[in-house]
Amino acid sequence: MSMKHWGYGAIAGIFALLAVPVNAQTVSEKGMATVPYTGWSLSAPQRQDALKKAEVNALERYIADTNAARSRIFESKQDQFTAHIDDYILGSTVLSENQDKQAKTYSVVIRADINSTRLMNDLGTGASSATDVASAGHNTMTFLFVARSQSSVQSFDDKVYKRTDADSSMTSSTNEGESVQAHNIGTSDSTQQHSSQATTSGGSVTRKADKVDWSVTNASEVDTAMTGIFSDAGYDVVEADQVEGASGGMVNIANIRDAYSHGNDLPSNIMYSTTQGVQRAGIGYFAFGTLDVGMADKDPVSGNVRVFVTVTGKVLNVQGRFARTLVSIGPVQYAGLGPDATVARTNALKEAASQAAHQMVDELSNKGIR
């Protein structure tokens, strides 16, 4: 083959590869259904109806494992998804089936492959199309999520208080007697005493919660994941550092990080100053929260190192006189795996940040805010 022909063939091959559509993201989910049937045996249409219902059930199960906002959106559009179930189920495999001739019912369990990309797009959550983003007015948002790991834990001994009360009583009785015999007079007496004592004991144990100090670190993977998701949803995302500079000193990132190193909530004075500063900088929405990194352990299935991250956060509308909470999420845990603790921690933070941002976007979308 000449070099010229080889060159044409190579170019044609490249265009052929570019023409291949990118595979949609798929997930597998189990579905099940039970349908009654009439007649002596199950008909083909009745079996097909059961399979379709099992596919719808698989879709419902998948949505239920995401978050509450997506579930509500799905419920409002369920008839639409059911009517076009073939658009979301790429294929299914029958795992088990049972025909109860006495009850005249047919049950089937399937494993369905779901086109999650198309499903999420049609749900209208997570991302906006380029046309929608260009035509819609952009809401401005900034966020500040801190990654934390425990630096010290101070435990306190139980405070024990004991008390004993004693009650005592004593009774006595005296018997006197006299006898006269001839010329003699005799007397006698006897005394009987009885005592009793009752003891009551009690007390209490006071336990004091552990004092936890946190090591707060910068996590670029968190900022990258959240910025991408908020931007894809149509928000104009402004970096927190820029908001700090435009807030006239009201937003102090160092103070916020320090507050999160000693507790789970921002003090009221820092919260008020921050929300007023975000508003002063011309930002409409402020998302904030924590991602707490747990201790590394071993995943029992894969054998890799596993790290859990617990995420908690809120989205506030700061456009009015007072900041109002629009979305509150968590605490929710996500896990990351890797060959070592560093990789597992990074993967866990990325997964937690991505899922938290998706849930916040879904909740805002469900309230008609985009």
Short mmCIF file of C-alpha atoms in Angstrom, two decimals:
data_model
loop_
_atom_site.label_atom_id
_atom_site.label_comp_id
_atom_site.label_asym_id
_atom_site.label_seq_id
_atom_site.Cartn_x
_atom_site.Cartn_y
_atom_site.Cartn_z
CA MET A 1 0.00 0.00 0.00
CA SER A 2 1.38 3.42 -0.93
CA MET A 3 1.94 6.11 1.63
CA LYS A 4 -0.75 8.18 -0.08
CA HIS A 5 -3.32 5.42 0.23
CA TRP A 6 -2.22 4.74 3.79
CA GLY A 7 -2.71 8.40 4.62
CA TYR A 8 -6.24 8.42 3.13
CA GLY A 9 -7.05 5.28 5.07
CA ALA A 10 -5.75 6.71 8.33
CA ILE A 11 -7.74 9.92 7.88
CA ALA A 12 -10.85 7.91 7.03
CA GLY A 13 -10.30 5.82 10.14
CA ILE A 14 -10.03 8.90 12.31
CA PHE A 15 -13.29 10.32 10.93
CA ALA A 16 -14.94 6.95 11.46
CA LEU A 17 -13.89 6.99 15.10
CA LEU A 18 -15.13 10.55 15.51
CA ALA A 19 -18.46 9.54 14.00
CA VAL A 20 -19.00 6.84 16.64
CA PRO A 21 -21.37 8.24 19.29
CA VAL A 22 -20.12 8.43 22.82
CA ASN A 23 -21.68 5.67 24.91
CA ALA A 24 -24.20 6.90 27.38
CA GLN A 25 -23.64 6.21 31.04
CA THR A 26 -25.55 3.12 32.07
CA VAL A 27 -26.44 1.62 35.41
CA SER A 28 -27.94 -1.75 36.26
CA GLU A 29 -30.95 -2.03 38.54
CA LYS A 30 -33.22 -4.87 39.58
CA GLY A 31 -36.96 -4.67 38.86
CA MET A 32 -39.89 -6.90 39.65
CA ALA A 33 -43.58 -7.16 38.88
CA THR A 34 -46.56 -9.45 39.46
CA VAL A 35 -49.57 -9.43 37.13
CA PRO A 36 -52.79 -11.47 37.12
CA TYR A 37 -53.82 -13.36 33.99
CA THR A 38 -57.00 -14.90 32.67
CA GLY A 39 -57.60 -18.11 30.82
CA TRP A 40 -55.88 -21.46 31.18
CA SER A 41 -52.35 -20.18 30.60
CA LEU A 42 -50.31 -17.00 30.47
CA SER A 43 -50.47 -15.29 27.11
CA ALA A 44 -47.53 -13.61 25.38
CA PRO A 45 -49.04 -10.10 25.70
CA GLN A 46 -49.62 -10.65 29.43
CA ARG A 47 -46.01 -11.74 29.91
CA GLN A 48 -44.81 -8.71 27.96
CA ASP A 49 -46.95 -6.46 30.16
CA ALA A 50 -45.28 -7.93 33.24
CA LEU A 51 -41.82 -7.30 31.77
CA LYS A 52 -42.70 -3.66 31.04
CA LYS A 53 -43.95 -3.18 34.60
CA ALA A 54 -40.74 -4.71 35.92
CA GLU A 55 -38.75 -2.23 33.82
CA VAL A 56 -40.76 0.66 35.27
CA ASN A 57 -40.09 -0.74 38.74
CA ALA A 58 -36.35 -0.81 37.99
CA LEU A 59 -36.54 2.85 36.98
CA GLU A 60 -38.39 3.71 40.20
CA ARG A 61 -35.82 1.86 42.29
CA TYR A 62 -32.96 3.69 40.62
CA ILE A 63 -34.55 7.10 41.16
CA ALA A 64 -35.35 6.24 44.79
CA ASP A 65 -31.64 5.67 45.45
CA THR A 66 -30.67 9.18 44.27
CA ASN A 67 -32.33 11.91 46.34
CA ALA A 68 -35.71 13.22 47.40
CA ALA A 69 -35.78 16.05 44.87
CA ARG A 70 -35.34 13.72 41.89
CA SER A 71 -37.96 11.38 43.30
CA ARG A 72 -40.51 14.20 43.46
CA ILE A 73 -39.73 15.28 39.90
CA PHE A 74 -40.00 11.70 38.68
CA GLU A 75 -43.36 11.22 40.40
CA SER A 76 -44.74 14.33 38.71
CA LYS A 77 -43.66 13.00 35.29
CA GLN A 78 -44.10 9.27 35.89
CA ASP A 79 -46.77 8.79 33.21
CA GLN A 80 -44.43 10.34 30.65
CA PHE A 81 -41.54 8.05 31.61
CA THR A 82 -43.78 4.97 31.68
CA ALA A 83 -45.13 5.70 28.20
CA HIS A 84 -41.58 5.95 26.81
CA ILE A 85 -39.89 3.28 28.94
CA ASP A 86 -37.95 1.94 25.95
CA ASP A 87 -36.10 5.27 25.73
CA TYR A 88 -34.50 4.63 29.12
CA ILE A 89 -34.10 0.84 29.30
CA LEU A 90 -31.30 -0.27 26.99
CA GLY A 91 -31.90 -3.95 27.70
CA SER A 92 -33.08 -6.34 30.37
CA THR A 93 -32.36 -9.89 31.52
CA VAL A 94 -34.89 -12.13 33.24
CA LEU A 95 -33.42 -13.35 36.53
CA SER A 96 -36.38 -15.41 37.70
CA GLU A 97 -40.04 -15.93 36.87
CA ASN A 98 -42.88 -17.82 38.48
CA GLN A 99 -46.37 -18.70 37.28
CA ASP A 100 -48.87 -19.48 40.04
CA LYS A 101 -51.61 -21.39 38.23
CA GLN A 102 -53.81 -21.60 41.29
CA ALA A 103 -53.76 -17.85 41.99
CA LYS A 104 -53.46 -17.11 38.25
CA THR A 105 -50.56 -14.69 38.72
CA TYR A 106 -47.24 -14.31 36.96
CA SER A 107 -44.18 -12.85 38.74
CA VAL A 108 -40.91 -11.85 37.13
CA VAL A 109 -37.61 -10.39 38.36
CA ILE A 110 -35.29 -8.68 35.85
CA ARG A 111 -31.96 -6.91 35.70
CA ALA A 112 -32.39 -3.74 33.61
CA ASP A 113 -29.68 -1.56 32.03
CA ILE A 114 -30.76 2.08 32.44
CA ASN A 115 -29.58 4.96 30.28
CA SER A 116 -28.98 7.23 33.25
CA THR A 117 -27.65 10.13 31.16
CA ARG A 118 -30.84 10.44 29.15
CA LEU A 119 -32.99 9.85 32.20
CA MET A 120 -31.34 12.68 34.14
CA ASN A 121 -31.52 15.00 31.14
CA ASP A 122 -35.24 14.33 30.72
CA LEU A 123 -35.77 14.80 34.43
CA GLY A 124 -34.40 18.29 33.90
CA THR A 125 -31.95 18.00 36.78
CA GLY A 126 -28.23 18.40 37.12
CA ALA A 127 -27.49 20.32 33.90
CA SER A 128 -29.00 22.75 31.47
CA SER A 129 -28.51 22.71 27.74
CA ALA A 130 -26.27 25.33 26.16
CA THR A 131 -29.34 26.99 24.60
CA ASP A 132 -31.15 27.14 27.94
CA VAL A 133 -28.10 28.59 29.68
CA ALA A 134 -27.62 31.23 26.99
CA SER A 135 -31.27 32.30 26.92
CA ALA A 136 -32.01 32.26 30.62
CA GLY A 137 -31.05 34.89 33.13
CA HIS A 138 -28.09 33.71 35.16
CA ASN A 139 -28.34 33.43 38.92
CA THR A 140 -25.06 34.15 40.69
CA MET A 141 -23.81 31.73 43.31
CA THR A 142 -20.81 31.31 45.51
CA PHE A 143 -19.99 28.44 47.83
CA LEU A 144 -17.60 27.55 50.62
CA PHE A 145 -17.30 23.92 51.65
CA VAL A 146 -14.44 22.89 53.93
CA ALA A 147 -12.87 19.46 54.20
CA ARG A 148 -12.21 18.38 57.79
CA SER A 149 -10.55 15.51 59.60
CA GLN A 150 -10.40 14.99 63.35
CA SER A 151 -7.19 16.40 64.85
CA SER A 152 -7.97 15.71 68.53
CA VAL A 153 -10.76 14.22 70.60
CA GLN A 154 -10.99 15.05 74.31
CA SER A 155 -13.04 12.58 76.34
CA PHE A 156 -14.32 13.25 79.85
CA ASP A 157 -14.70 10.81 82.74
CA ASP A 158 -18.17 10.20 84.06
CA LYS A 159 -19.15 12.36 87.02
CA VAL A 160 -20.65 10.06 89.67
CA TYR A 161 -22.78 11.34 92.54
CA LYS A 162 -23.94 8.98 95.32
CA ARG A 163 -26.25 9.61 98.25
CA THR A 164 -27.37 7.42 101.20
CA ASP A 165 -30.24 8.32 103.55
CA ALA A 166 -30.78 6.36 106.80
CA ASP A 167 -33.95 6.48 108.94
CA SER A 168 -33.99 4.81 112.39
CA SER A 169 -36.65 4.37 115.04
CA MET A 170 -36.81 2.70 118.47
CA THR A 171 -39.73 1.64 120.66
CA SER A 172 -39.69 0.42 124.26
CA SER A 173 -42.29 -0.95 126.72
CA THR A 174 -42.09 -1.48 130.50
CA ASN A 175 -44.01 -4.08 132.49
CA GLU A 176 -44.34 -3.64 136.29
CA GLY A 177 -45.74 -6.14 138.75
CA GLU A 178 -46.35 -6.46 142.53
CA SER A 179 -47.12 -9.50 144.68
CA VAL A 180 -48.13 -9.74 148.34
CA GLN A 181 -47.42 -13.00 150.15
CA ALA A 182 -47.93 -13.17 153.92
CA HIS A 183 -45.81 -10.47 155.31
CA ASN A 184 -43.69 -9.96 152.25
CA ILE A 185 -44.26 -7.54 149.37
CA GLY A 186 -42.39 -8.14 146.10
CA THR A 187 -42.14 -6.03 143.00
CA SER A 188 -40.86 -6.80 139.54
CA ASP A 189 -40.44 -4.93 136.26
CA SER A 190 -39.17 -5.68 132.75
CA THR A 191 -38.34 -3.49 129.76
CA GLN A 192 -38.57 -4.48 126.10
CA GLN A 193 -36.87 -2.43 123.38
CA HIS A 194 -37.18 -2.68 119.58
CA SER A 195 -35.23 -0.68 116.97
CA SER A 196 -35.40 -0.57 113.19
CA GLN A 197 -33.34 1.18 110.52
CA ALA A 198 -34.27 1.90 106.88
CA THR A 199 -31.61 2.86 104.36
CA THR A 200 -32.24 4.51 100.96
CA SER A 201 -29.45 4.90 98.44
CA GLY A 202 -29.37 6.74 95.15
CA GLY A 203 -27.29 8.91 92.89
CA SER A 204 -26.65 9.90 89.33
CA VAL A 205 -24.03 9.68 86.59
CA THR A 206 -23.32 12.69 84.40
CA ARG A 207 -21.63 12.14 81.06
CA LYS A 208 -20.09 14.95 79.03
CA ALA A 209 -19.85 14.79 75.26
CA ASP A 210 -16.42 14.51 73.68
CA LYS A 211 -14.78 17.76 72.60
CA VAL A 212 -13.64 17.37 69.00
CA ASP A 213 -11.21 19.67 67.25
CA TRP A 214 -10.96 19.48 63.47
CA SER A 215 -8.12 20.03 61.05
CA VAL A 216 -9.56 22.11 58.19
CA THR A 217 -7.80 21.81 54.85
CA ASN A 218 -8.22 23.16 51.35
CA ALA A 219 -9.58 20.59 48.91
CA SER A 220 -9.28 21.58 45.27
CA GLU A 221 -11.16 18.45 44.19
CA VAL A 222 -14.20 19.73 46.11
CA ASP A 223 -14.10 23.17 44.48
CA THR A 224 -13.61 21.68 41.00
CA ALA A 225 -16.46 19.18 41.31
CA MET A 226 -18.96 21.66 42.71
CA THR A 227 -18.04 24.48 40.33
CA GLY A 228 -18.60 22.20 37.34
CA ILE A 229 -22.00 21.01 38.51
CA PHE A 230 -23.31 24.46 39.48
CA SER A 231 -22.05 25.90 36.18
CA ASP A 232 -23.62 23.09 34.15
CA ALA A 233 -26.91 23.82 35.90
CA GLY A 234 -26.85 27.40 34.59
CA TYR A 235 -25.46 29.31 37.58
CA ASP A 236 -22.76 31.97 37.34
CA VAL A 237 -20.32 30.68 39.95
CA VAL A 238 -18.05 33.22 41.64
CA GLU A 239 -15.06 32.00 43.62
CA ALA A 240 -15.30 32.62 47.36
CA ASP A 241 -11.94 34.42 47.36
CA GLN A 242 -13.32 37.03 44.96
CA VAL A 243 -16.47 37.45 47.05
CA GLU A 244 -14.32 38.01 50.12
CA GLY A 245 -12.54 40.88 48.38
CA ALA A 246 -15.78 42.48 47.17
CA SER A 247 -17.60 42.17 50.51
CA GLY A 248 -15.84 45.06 52.24
CA GLY A 249 -14.36 42.75 54.85
CA MET A 250 -17.68 41.20 55.87
CA VAL A 251 -16.80 37.80 54.43
CA ASN A 252 -13.75 36.41 56.22
CA ILE A 253 -12.82 32.95 54.97
CA ALA A 254 -10.17 32.48 57.66
CA ASN A 255 -12.76 33.10 60.41
CA ILE A 256 -15.18 30.64 58.79
CA ARG A 257 -12.50 27.94 58.58
CA ASP A 258 -11.50 28.58 62.19
CA ALA A 259 -15.13 28.32 63.34
CA TYR A 260 -15.51 24.99 61.57
CA SER A 261 -12.34 23.72 63.25
CA HIS A 262 -14.09 23.85 66.63
CA GLY A 263 -17.73 23.09 65.86
CA ASN A 264 -20.31 22.04 63.32
CA ASP A 265 -22.12 25.38 63.03
CA LEU A 266 -21.08 28.93 62.30
CA PRO A 267 -21.58 31.39 65.19
CA SER A 268 -24.47 33.76 64.61
CA ASN A 269 -22.25 36.82 64.24
CA ILE A 270 -20.09 35.14 61.57
CA MET A 271 -23.16 33.83 59.78
CA TYR A 272 -24.82 37.25 59.67
CA SER A 273 -21.66 39.03 58.57
CA THR A 274 -21.02 36.43 55.85
CA THR A 275 -24.51 36.51 54.35
CA GLN A 276 -24.55 40.31 54.38
CA GLY A 277 -21.14 40.34 52.74
CA VAL A 278 -22.22 37.92 50.03
CA GLN A 279 -25.22 40.14 49.33
CA ARG A 280 -23.01 43.23 49.25
CA ALA A 281 -20.82 41.53 46.64
CA GLY A 282 -23.89 41.17 44.40
CA ILE A 283 -24.28 37.39 44.80
CA GLY A 284 -27.77 35.91 45.06
CA TYR A 285 -27.13 32.44 46.49
CA PHE A 286 -24.63 31.13 49.02
CA ALA A 287 -23.92 27.41 49.54
CA PHE A 288 -21.76 26.28 52.44
CA GLY A 289 -21.04 23.26 54.58
CA THR A 290 -18.55 20.63 55.67
CA LEU A 291 -17.14 17.40 54.32
CA ASP A 292 -15.88 15.31 57.25
CA VAL A 293 -13.24 12.72 56.32
CA GLY A 294 -13.33 9.51 58.34
CA MET A 295 -10.59 7.04 59.16
CA ALA A 296 -9.37 4.76 56.38
CA ASP A 297 -10.29 1.08 56.51
CA LYS A 298 -10.30 -1.91 54.17
CA ASP A 299 -13.15 -2.51 51.76
CA PRO A 300 -14.34 -6.10 52.37
CA VAL A 301 -15.30 -6.65 48.73
CA SER A 302 -12.42 -5.24 46.69
CA GLY A 303 -9.70 -5.26 49.33
CA ASN A 304 -8.84 -1.62 48.52
CA VAL A 305 -8.44 1.13 51.05
CA ARG A 306 -11.80 2.77 51.79
CA VAL A 307 -12.53 6.23 53.17
CA PHE A 308 -15.95 7.61 54.11
CA VAL A 309 -16.84 11.29 53.86
CA THR A 310 -19.87 12.76 55.61
CA VAL A 311 -21.28 15.86 53.94
CA THR A 312 -23.63 18.46 55.43
CA GLY A 313 -24.63 21.69 53.76
CA LYS A 314 -27.14 24.43 53.04
CA VAL A 315 -28.04 26.84 50.25
CA LEU A 316 -29.19 30.30 51.30
CA ASN A 317 -30.98 33.00 49.35
CA VAL A 318 -29.24 36.18 50.52
CA GLN A 319 -31.03 38.64 48.24
CA GLY A 320 -33.43 39.96 50.86
CA ARG A 321 -32.94 41.66 54.18
CA PHE A 322 -32.57 38.27 55.87
CA ALA A 323 -30.95 35.14 54.47
CA ARG A 324 -33.42 32.31 53.89
CA THR A 325 -32.60 28.61 53.77
CA LEU A 326 -33.63 27.08 50.44
CA VAL A 327 -31.92 23.69 50.66
CA SER A 328 -30.57 21.67 53.55
CA ILE A 329 -28.77 18.36 52.96
CA GLY A 330 -27.14 15.73 55.09
CA PRO A 331 -25.54 14.39 56.98
CA VAL A 332 -25.01 11.86 54.18
CA GLN A 333 -22.07 9.49 53.80
CA TYR A 334 -20.19 8.60 50.62
CA ALA A 335 -17.24 6.24 50.22
CA GLY A 336 -14.15 6.37 48.06
CA LEU A 337 -11.80 3.50 47.20
CA GLY A 338 -8.16 3.50 46.21
CA PRO A 339 -4.86 1.64 46.44
CA ASP A 340 -3.83 3.86 49.35
CA ALA A 341 -5.44 6.25 51.84
CA THR A 342 -4.55 9.38 49.85
CA VAL A 343 -6.24 8.20 46.65
CA ALA A 344 -9.24 6.87 48.57
CA ARG A 345 -9.61 10.22 50.38
CA THR A 346 -9.48 12.15 47.10
CA ASN A 347 -12.05 9.87 45.47
CA ALA A 348 -14.33 10.09 48.51
CA LEU A 349 -14.18 13.90 48.56
CA LYS A 350 -14.90 14.11 44.83
CA GLU A 351 -17.86 11.74 45.13
CA ALA A 352 -19.28 13.51 48.20
CA ALA A 353 -18.85 16.97 46.64
CA SER A 354 -20.39 15.87 43.35
CA GLN A 355 -23.39 14.17 44.95
CA ALA A 356 -23.97 17.05 47.35
CA ALA A 357 -23.89 19.61 44.53
CA HIS A 358 -26.25 17.48 42.42
CA GLN A 359 -28.70 17.24 45.29
CA MET A 360 -28.59 20.99 45.91
CA VAL A 361 -29.17 21.71 42.21
CA ASP A 362 -32.05 19.21 42.13
CA GLU A 363 -33.67 20.75 45.20
CA LEU A 364 -33.33 24.26 43.76
CA SER A 365 -34.72 23.09 40.42
CA ASN A 366 -37.63 21.50 42.22
CA LYS A 367 -38.40 24.92 43.73
CA GLY A 368 -38.30 26.52 40.28
CA ILE A 369 -34.87 28.10 40.80
CA ARG A 370 -32.26 27.63 38.06
#
